[in-house]
Coordinates of C-alpha atoms in Angstrom, one line a residue:
X281 CA 101.6 128.3 42.4
X282 CA 99.7 127.8 45.6
X283 CA 96.4 127.6 43.7
X284 CA 97.7 124.9 41.4
X285 CA 99.1 122.9 44.3
X286 CA 95.8 123.1 46.2
X287 CA 93.8 122.1 43.1
X288 CA 96.0 119.1 42.5
X289 CA 95.7 118.0 46.1
X290 CA 91.9 118.4 46.2
X291 CA 91.5 116.6 42.9
X292 CA 93.6 113.6 44.1
X293 CA 91.7 113.5 47.4
X294 CA 88.4 113.4 45.6
X295 CA 89.7 110.6 43.4
X296 CA 90.2 108.6 46.6
X297 CA 94.0 108.6 46.8
X298 CA 95.5 108.1 50.3
X299 CA 96.6 111.4 51.9
X300 CA 100.3 110.9 51.3
X301 CA 99.8 110.9 47.5
X302 CA 98.1 114.3 47.1
X303 CA 100.5 115.8 49.6
X304 CA 103.7 114.7 47.9
X305 CA 102.3 115.3 44.4
X306 CA 101.4 118.9 45.3
X307 CA 104.8 119.4 46.9
X308 CA 106.7 118.1 43.9
X309 CA 104.7 120.2 41.5
X310 CA 105.4 123.3 43.6
X311 CA 109.1 122.3 43.7
X312 CA 109.3 122.0 39.9
X313 CA 107.5 125.3 39.4
X314 CA 109.9 127.1 41.8
X315 CA 113.1 125.5 40.5
X316 CA 112.2 125.0 36.9
X317 CA 112.7 121.3 36.8
X318 CA 113.9 118.3 38.8
X319 CA 117.5 119.3 39.0
X320 CA 117.5 120.2 42.7
X321 CA 115.2 117.4 43.8
X322 CA 117.9 116.1 46.2
X323 CA 117.2 119.2 48.3
X324 CA 113.6 118.3 48.6
X325 CA 114.4 114.7 49.6
X326 CA 116.9 116.0 52.2
X327 CA 114.1 118.1 53.8
X328 CA 111.8 115.0 53.9
X329 CA 114.5 112.9 55.6
X330 CA 115.2 115.7 58.0
X331 CA 111.6 115.6 59.1
X332 CA 111.9 112.1 60.5
X333 CA 115.4 112.5 61.9
X334 CA 114.6 114.0 65.3
X335 CA 115.3 111.5 68.1
X336 CA 112.0 112.4 69.8
X337 CA 110.0 110.7 67.1
X338 CA 111.3 107.3 68.3
X339 CA 108.6 107.6 71.0
X340 CA 105.9 107.3 68.3
X341 CA 106.4 103.6 67.3
X342 CA 107.1 102.8 70.9
X343 CA 103.8 104.1 72.1
X344 CA 102.0 102.5 69.1
X345 CA 103.6 99.2 70.0
X346 CA 102.6 99.5 73.7
X347 CA 99.0 100.4 72.6
X348 CA 98.9 97.4 70.3
X349 CA 100.0 95.0 73.0
X350 CA 97.5 96.3 75.5
X351 CA 94.6 96.4 72.9
X352 CA 95.1 92.7 72.3
X353 CA 95.5 91.8 76.0
X354 CA 93.4 92.3 79.1
X355 CA 94.4 95.8 80.2
X356 CA 91.3 97.5 78.6
X357 CA 88.8 95.0 80.1
X358 CA 90.3 95.3 83.6
X359 CA 90.1 99.1 83.4
X360 CA 86.5 99.0 82.2
X361 CA 85.5 96.6 85.0
X362 CA 87.1 98.8 87.6
X363 CA 85.3 101.9 86.4
X364 CA 81.9 100.1 86.1
X365 CA 82.3 98.8 89.7
X366 CA 82.6 102.3 91.1
X367 CA 80.2 104.4 89.0
X368 CA 78.1 102.0 86.9
X369 CA 75.2 102.2 89.3
X370 CA 74.6 106.0 89.2
X371 CA 72.2 107.6 86.7
X372 CA 73.9 107.6 83.3
X373 CA 76.7 105.5 85.0
X374 CA 77.2 103.2 82.0
X375 CA 77.7 106.2 79.7
X376 CA 80.0 107.9 82.2
X377 CA 81.9 104.7 82.6
X378 CA 82.4 104.6 78.9
X379 CA 83.8 108.1 78.8
X380 CA 86.0 107.4 81.9
X381 CA 87.3 104.1 80.5
X382 CA 88.2 105.9 77.2
X383 CA 90.1 108.5 79.1
X384 CA 92.0 105.9 81.2
X385 CA 92.8 103.7 78.3
X386 CA 93.9 106.9 76.4
X387 CA 96.3 107.6 79.2
X388 CA 97.6 104.0 78.8
X389 CA 97.8 103.8 75.0
X390 CA 97.9 107.4 73.6
X391 CA 96.0 106.2 70.6
X392 CA 92.4 107.2 69.7
X393 CA 91.9 104.4 67.2
X394 CA 93.1 101.8 69.8
X395 CA 90.8 103.3 72.4
X396 CA 87.8 103.1 70.0
X397 CA 88.5 99.4 69.5
X398 CA 89.5 98.4 73.0
X399 CA 86.8 100.3 74.9
X400 CA 84.0 100.7 72.3
X401 CA 83.9 97.0 71.3
X402 CA 82.8 95.7 74.7
X403 CA 80.8 98.7 75.9
X404 CA 78.7 99.6 72.9
X405 CA 76.6 96.4 73.2
X406 CA 76.0 97.2 76.9
X407 CA 75.0 100.7 76.1
X408 CA 72.5 99.5 73.5
X409 CA 71.1 96.9 75.9
X410 CA 70.6 99.6 78.5
X411 CA 68.5 101.7 76.2
X412 CA 71.0 104.2 74.9
X413 CA 70.5 105.0 71.2
X414 CA 73.1 103.8 68.8
X415 CA 73.9 107.4 67.5
X416 CA 74.5 108.5 71.1
X417 CA 76.6 105.5 71.9
X418 CA 78.8 105.8 68.8
X419 CA 79.3 109.6 69.3
X420 CA 80.2 109.0 73.0
X421 CA 82.8 106.4 72.1
X422 CA 84.3 108.4 69.3
X423 CA 84.5 111.7 71.1
X424 CA 85.6 110.2 74.5
X425 CA 88.4 108.3 72.7
X426 CA 89.7 111.6 71.3
X427 CA 90.5 112.7 74.9
X428 CA 93.5 110.4 74.3
X429 CA 94.9 113.2 72.1
X430 CA 95.2 115.3 75.3
X431 CA 96.0 112.8 78.0
X432 CA 99.7 111.7 77.9
X433 CA 101.1 109.9 76.1
X434 CA 99.8 111.8 73.0
X435 CA 101.2 111.2 69.6
X436 CA 99.8 114.6 68.6
X437 CA 101.9 116.3 71.3
X438 CA 105.0 114.5 70.1
X439 CA 104.5 115.6 66.5
X440 CA 103.8 119.2 67.5
X441 CA 106.7 119.3 70.0
X442 CA 109.1 118.1 67.3
X443 CA 107.8 120.6 64.7
X444 CA 107.7 123.6 67.0
X445 CA 110.7 122.7 69.1
X446 CA 108.5 122.8 72.2
X447 CA 109.2 120.6 75.3
X448 CA 107.2 117.4 74.9
X449 CA 107.4 116.8 78.6
X450 CA 105.7 120.1 79.3
X451 CA 103.1 119.4 76.6
X452 CA 102.3 116.0 78.2
X453 CA 101.7 117.6 81.7
X454 CA 99.7 120.5 80.2
X455 CA 97.3 118.2 78.5
X456 CA 96.1 116.6 81.7
X457 CA 93.9 119.5 82.9
X458 CA 92.0 120.0 79.7
X459 CA 91.5 116.3 79.3
X460 CA 90.0 115.9 82.7
X461 CA 87.8 119.0 82.1
X462 CA 86.4 117.5 78.9
X463 CA 85.7 114.2 80.8
X464 CA 83.7 116.1 83.4
X465 CA 81.7 117.9 80.6
X466 CA 80.9 114.7 78.9
X467 CA 79.9 113.0 82.2
X468 CA 77.5 115.9 83.0
X469 CA 76.0 115.5 79.5
X470 CA 75.6 111.7 80.0
X471 CA 73.9 112.3 83.4
X472 CA 71.4 114.7 81.8
X473 CA 70.8 112.4 78.8
X474 CA 70.1 109.5 81.1
X475 CA 67.7 111.5 83.2
X476 CA 65.8 113.0 80.3
X477 CA 65.4 109.6 78.6
X478 CA 64.8 107.8 82.0
X479 CA 67.3 105.1 81.3
X480 CA 67.9 102.3 83.9
X481 CA 71.0 102.1 86.1
X482 CA 73.3 99.1 86.5
X483 CA 73.3 97.0 89.6
X484 CA 75.4 98.5 92.4
X485 CA 78.6 96.6 93.1
X486 CA 79.5 95.6 96.6
X487 CA 82.7 96.9 98.2
X488 CA 84.2 93.4 97.9
X489 CA 83.5 93.4 94.2
X490 CA 85.0 96.9 93.9
X491 CA 88.1 95.7 95.8
X492 CA 88.5 92.8 93.4
X493 CA 88.1 95.1 90.3
X494 CA 90.5 97.6 91.7
X495 CA 93.1 94.9 92.4
X496 CA 92.8 93.5 88.9
X497 CA 93.1 97.0 87.3
X498 CA 96.0 98.0 89.5
X499 CA 98.7 96.9 87.1
X500 CA 97.3 98.8 84.1
X501 CA 96.8 101.9 86.2
X502 CA 100.6 102.1 86.6
X503 CA 101.0 103.1 83.0
X504 CA 100.1 106.8 83.5
X505 CA 102.0 106.7 86.8
X506 CA 105.1 105.6 84.9
X507 CA 104.7 108.2 82.2
X508 CA 103.7 111.2 84.2
X509 CA 105.6 110.3 87.4
X510 CA 108.8 109.4 85.5
X511 CA 108.8 112.6 83.4
X512 CA 107.8 114.8 86.3
X513 CA 110.4 113.2 88.6
X514 CA 113.1 113.7 86.0
X515 CA 113.7 109.9 85.9
X516 CA 113.5 109.7 82.1
X517 CA 112.5 111.7 79.0
X518 CA 109.3 111.2 77.0
X519 CA 111.2 109.0 74.6
X520 CA 112.6 106.8 77.4
X521 CA 109.1 106.7 78.9
X522 CA 107.8 105.2 75.7
X523 CA 110.4 102.5 75.8
X524 CA 109.6 101.7 79.4
X525 CA 105.9 101.5 78.5
X526 CA 106.7 98.9 75.9
X527 CA 108.6 96.8 78.3
X528 CA 105.9 97.2 81.0
X529 CA 103.1 96.3 78.5
X530 CA 105.1 93.2 77.4
X531 CA 105.7 92.0 80.9
X532 CA 102.1 92.7 81.9
X533 CA 100.3 90.9 79.1
X534 CA 102.8 88.1 78.4
X535 CA 104.0 87.3 81.9
X536 CA 101.6 88.6 84.6
X537 CA 98.2 88.3 82.8
X538 CA 99.4 85.6 80.3
X539 CA 96.7 86.9 77.9
X540 CA 99.1 86.7 75.0
X541 CA 101.5 84.1 73.7
X542 CA 104.9 84.5 72.0
X543 CA 103.2 83.5 68.7
X544 CA 101.3 86.8 68.9
X545 CA 104.5 88.9 68.7
X546 CA 104.7 88.6 65.0
X547 CA 101.1 89.9 64.4
X548 CA 101.7 92.7 66.9
X549 CA 105.0 93.7 65.4
X550 CA 103.6 93.6 61.9
X551 CA 100.6 95.8 62.8
X552 CA 102.9 98.3 64.6
X553 CA 105.3 98.4 61.7
X554 CA 102.5 99.2 59.2
X555 CA 101.0 102.0 61.3
X556 CA 104.5 103.4 62.1
X557 CA 105.3 103.4 58.3
X558 CA 102.2 105.3 57.5
X559 CA 102.9 107.9 60.3
X560 CA 106.5 108.4 59.3
X561 CA 105.7 108.7 55.6
X562 CA 103.1 111.4 56.5
X563 CA 105.7 113.1 58.7
X564 CA 108.4 113.1 56.0
X565 CA 106.0 114.2 53.2
X566 CA 104.4 116.8 55.5
X567 CA 107.8 118.2 56.3
X568 CA 108.7 118.5 52.6
X569 CA 105.4 120.2 51.9
X570 CA 105.9 122.7 54.7
X571 CA 109.4 123.5 53.4
X572 CA 108.0 124.1 49.9
X573 CA 105.3 126.5 51.0
X574 CA 107.6 128.3 53.5
X575 CA 110.3 128.7 50.8
X576 CA 107.6 130.2 48.5
X577 CA 106.5 132.5 51.3
X578 CA 102.9 131.3 51.1
X579 CA 102.4 131.4 54.9
X580 CA 103.3 135.0 55.0
X581 CA 100.8 135.8 52.2
X582 CA 98.1 133.9 54.0
X583 CA 98.7 135.5 57.4
X584 CA 98.8 139.0 55.7
X585 CA 95.5 138.2 53.9
X586 CA 93.7 137.4 57.2
X587 CA 95.3 140.3 59.0
X588 CA 96.7 138.2 61.8
X589 CA 99.5 140.7 62.4
X590 CA 97.0 143.2 63.6
X591 CA 95.4 140.7 66.1
X592 CA 96.1 140.4 69.8
X593 CA 96.9 137.1 71.5
X594 CA 93.2 136.1 71.8
X595 CA 92.5 136.8 68.1
X596 CA 95.6 134.8 67.1
X597 CA 94.5 131.8 69.2
X598 CA 90.9 131.9 67.9
X599 CA 92.2 132.1 64.3
X600 CA 94.5 129.1 65.0
X601 CA 91.6 127.1 66.5
X602 CA 89.4 127.8 63.5
X603 CA 92.1 126.9 61.0
X604 CA 93.0 123.6 62.6
X605 CA 89.4 122.6 63.3
X606 CA 88.4 123.1 59.7
X607 CA 91.5 121.4 58.3
X608 CA 91.2 118.3 60.5
X609 CA 87.6 117.8 59.3
X610 CA 89.1 117.0 55.9
X611 CA 92.8 116.0 56.3
X612 CA 94.7 113.6 58.5
X613 CA 95.6 115.2 61.9
X614 CA 99.3 114.5 61.6
X615 CA 99.5 116.3 58.2
X616 CA 97.5 119.2 59.5
X617 CA 99.9 119.7 62.5
X618 CA 102.9 119.4 60.1
X619 CA 101.6 121.8 57.5
X620 CA 99.8 124.5 59.6
X621 CA 102.1 124.8 62.6
X622 CA 105.0 126.4 60.6
X623 CA 102.4 128.8 59.0
X624 CA 101.3 130.2 62.3
X625 CA 104.7 130.0 64.0
X626 CA 105.6 133.7 63.2
X627 CA 102.3 135.0 64.5
X628 CA 102.6 132.9 67.7
X629 CA 106.1 134.2 68.4
X630 CA 105.1 137.8 67.6
X631 CA 102.1 137.7 69.9
X632 CA 104.1 136.2 72.8
X633 CA 101.7 133.3 73.4
X634 CA 103.1 130.4 75.4
X635 CA 103.9 127.7 72.8
X636 CA 102.7 125.0 75.3
X637 CA 99.3 126.6 75.5
X638 CA 99.2 126.8 71.7
X639 CA 100.2 123.1 71.5
X640 CA 97.3 122.1 73.8
X641 CA 94.8 124.3 71.7
X642 CA 96.0 122.8 68.5
X643 CA 95.8 119.2 69.8
X644 CA 92.3 119.9 71.1
X645 CA 91.3 121.1 67.6
X646 CA 92.8 118.0 66.1
X647 CA 90.7 115.9 68.5
X648 CA 87.5 117.8 67.6
X649 CA 88.2 117.6 63.8
X650 CA 89.0 113.9 64.0
X651 CA 85.5 113.2 65.2
X652 CA 83.7 115.8 63.1
X653 CA 82.1 115.2 59.6
X654 CA 82.7 115.0 56.8
X655 CA 86.1 113.2 56.9
X656 CA 87.1 112.9 60.6
X657 CA 89.4 109.9 60.8
X658 CA 87.8 108.4 63.9
X659 CA 84.4 108.4 62.2
X660 CA 85.7 106.0 59.6
X661 CA 87.4 103.9 62.4
X662 CA 84.0 103.5 64.0
X663 CA 82.4 102.6 60.7
X664 CA 84.9 99.9 60.1
X665 CA 84.8 98.5 63.7
X666 CA 81.0 98.7 64.4
X667 CA 79.8 98.1 60.8
X668 CA 77.3 101.0 60.9
X669 CA 76.4 103.5 58.1
X670 CA 78.1 106.9 58.0
X671 CA 74.9 108.9 58.8
X672 CA 74.2 106.9 61.8
X673 CA 77.7 107.3 63.2
X674 CA 77.7 111.1 62.8
X675 CA 74.1 111.7 63.9
X676 CA 74.9 112.0 67.6
X677 CA 78.1 114.1 67.3
X678 CA 76.8 117.7 67.4
X679 CA 76.4 117.9 71.2
X680 CA 79.9 116.6 71.8
X681 CA 81.4 118.9 69.2
X682 CA 79.7 121.9 70.9
X683 CA 81.1 120.8 74.3
X684 CA 84.6 120.5 72.8
X685 CA 84.4 123.9 71.2
X686 CA 83.3 125.3 74.5
X687 CA 86.3 123.6 76.1
X688 CA 88.6 125.4 73.6
X689 CA 86.9 128.7 74.5
X690 CA 87.5 128.0 78.2
X691 CA 91.2 127.3 77.5
X692 CA 91.6 130.6 75.6
X693 CA 89.8 132.5 78.4
X694 CA 91.5 130.6 81.3
X695 CA 94.9 129.4 80.1
X696 CA 95.8 128.1 83.6
X697 CA 93.5 125.1 83.0
X698 CA 96.4 123.8 80.9
X699 CA 99.4 125.7 82.3
X700 CA 98.8 125.2 86.1
X701 CA 100.2 121.7 86.3
X702 CA 102.9 122.6 83.8
X703 CA 104.0 125.5 85.9
X704 CA 103.8 123.4 89.1
X705 CA 106.0 120.7 87.5
X706 CA 108.5 122.7 85.5
X707 CA 108.6 126.3 86.9

């Protein structure tokens, strides 16, 4: 049965169907084979509806809406100008500013695609003008944007938290350390790249210019303060933090900056509605698919085949990283989290690994896979936004993928990179 389900899904994917079609078709075929017909289909539908019922998922459309408002407004430009004012003059400063701006906007929006658009669109022409190659510039933008998967608010953490019943608040806090570590790794690489290629530096800003840039970026910088500070201080839950972010983004762009008009609300709401619909359909279908394969005991068969029951905690974590990394190269990250997390849940529990650490590792693999050929979703976002050919977009990715894999290795070897802030805040 599992072989037939996989062949159907792969065939439909190769024919160009969107991810939800192969997933639901494979699940329905598996259901029919197990129950000899459609008589119990109501049970399958109930499982799908149950997947989108958790109240924590309300945070997803809220963060998407806040990201959409800020992407269309001035928040991204103000953050970029502030970063450029402080570090644009150092060797590789423009590239480092790009990585830092992606991290900051990721902390504001929680969306990798929104970060590619908001930060990549203004900074890519500057990188090219300064002498950086287009493959390097594209790879830097794509991979730096994926830090948004780790810096709160992260939609990946929300989905994992709901599926695994892990505290979303703890996941948010635990993602900060690894996200900053990856930013430092990227910055060092940008510095080396600029020195090797003898690239020029930007003009150094005066302290008065820095003060102006800092003052203009002060309001957007309150977004991560609201999210992390509010959750850490016990003022509100992650879901409530998402609602507060929407209100704050609305007031900022419509009232304070006046960069948007009331007429823009329709376009913003429509865009948010479409993205949310896709996400929730994938969550519902992914939950139904996970139920089918769990009912058929396919996860147990897979885990027994790879001998994961005989592995220690490090072996289990390495296996999880490899599985998620490979899967995210071909399939939408949300679907991968929904399908693979239940498969590895028994092994995670048996080995006694902290589920928050596992969540950070899984989300990091999702970030790596999203920017890795052949079908990383952020690659196609960059192709659509920057109108560049596929091979040119992926040409500069290997060094960044190597650094991200090294980051995963450091997390496995030194779990406190992720757990230190979590323990400080919640233990």
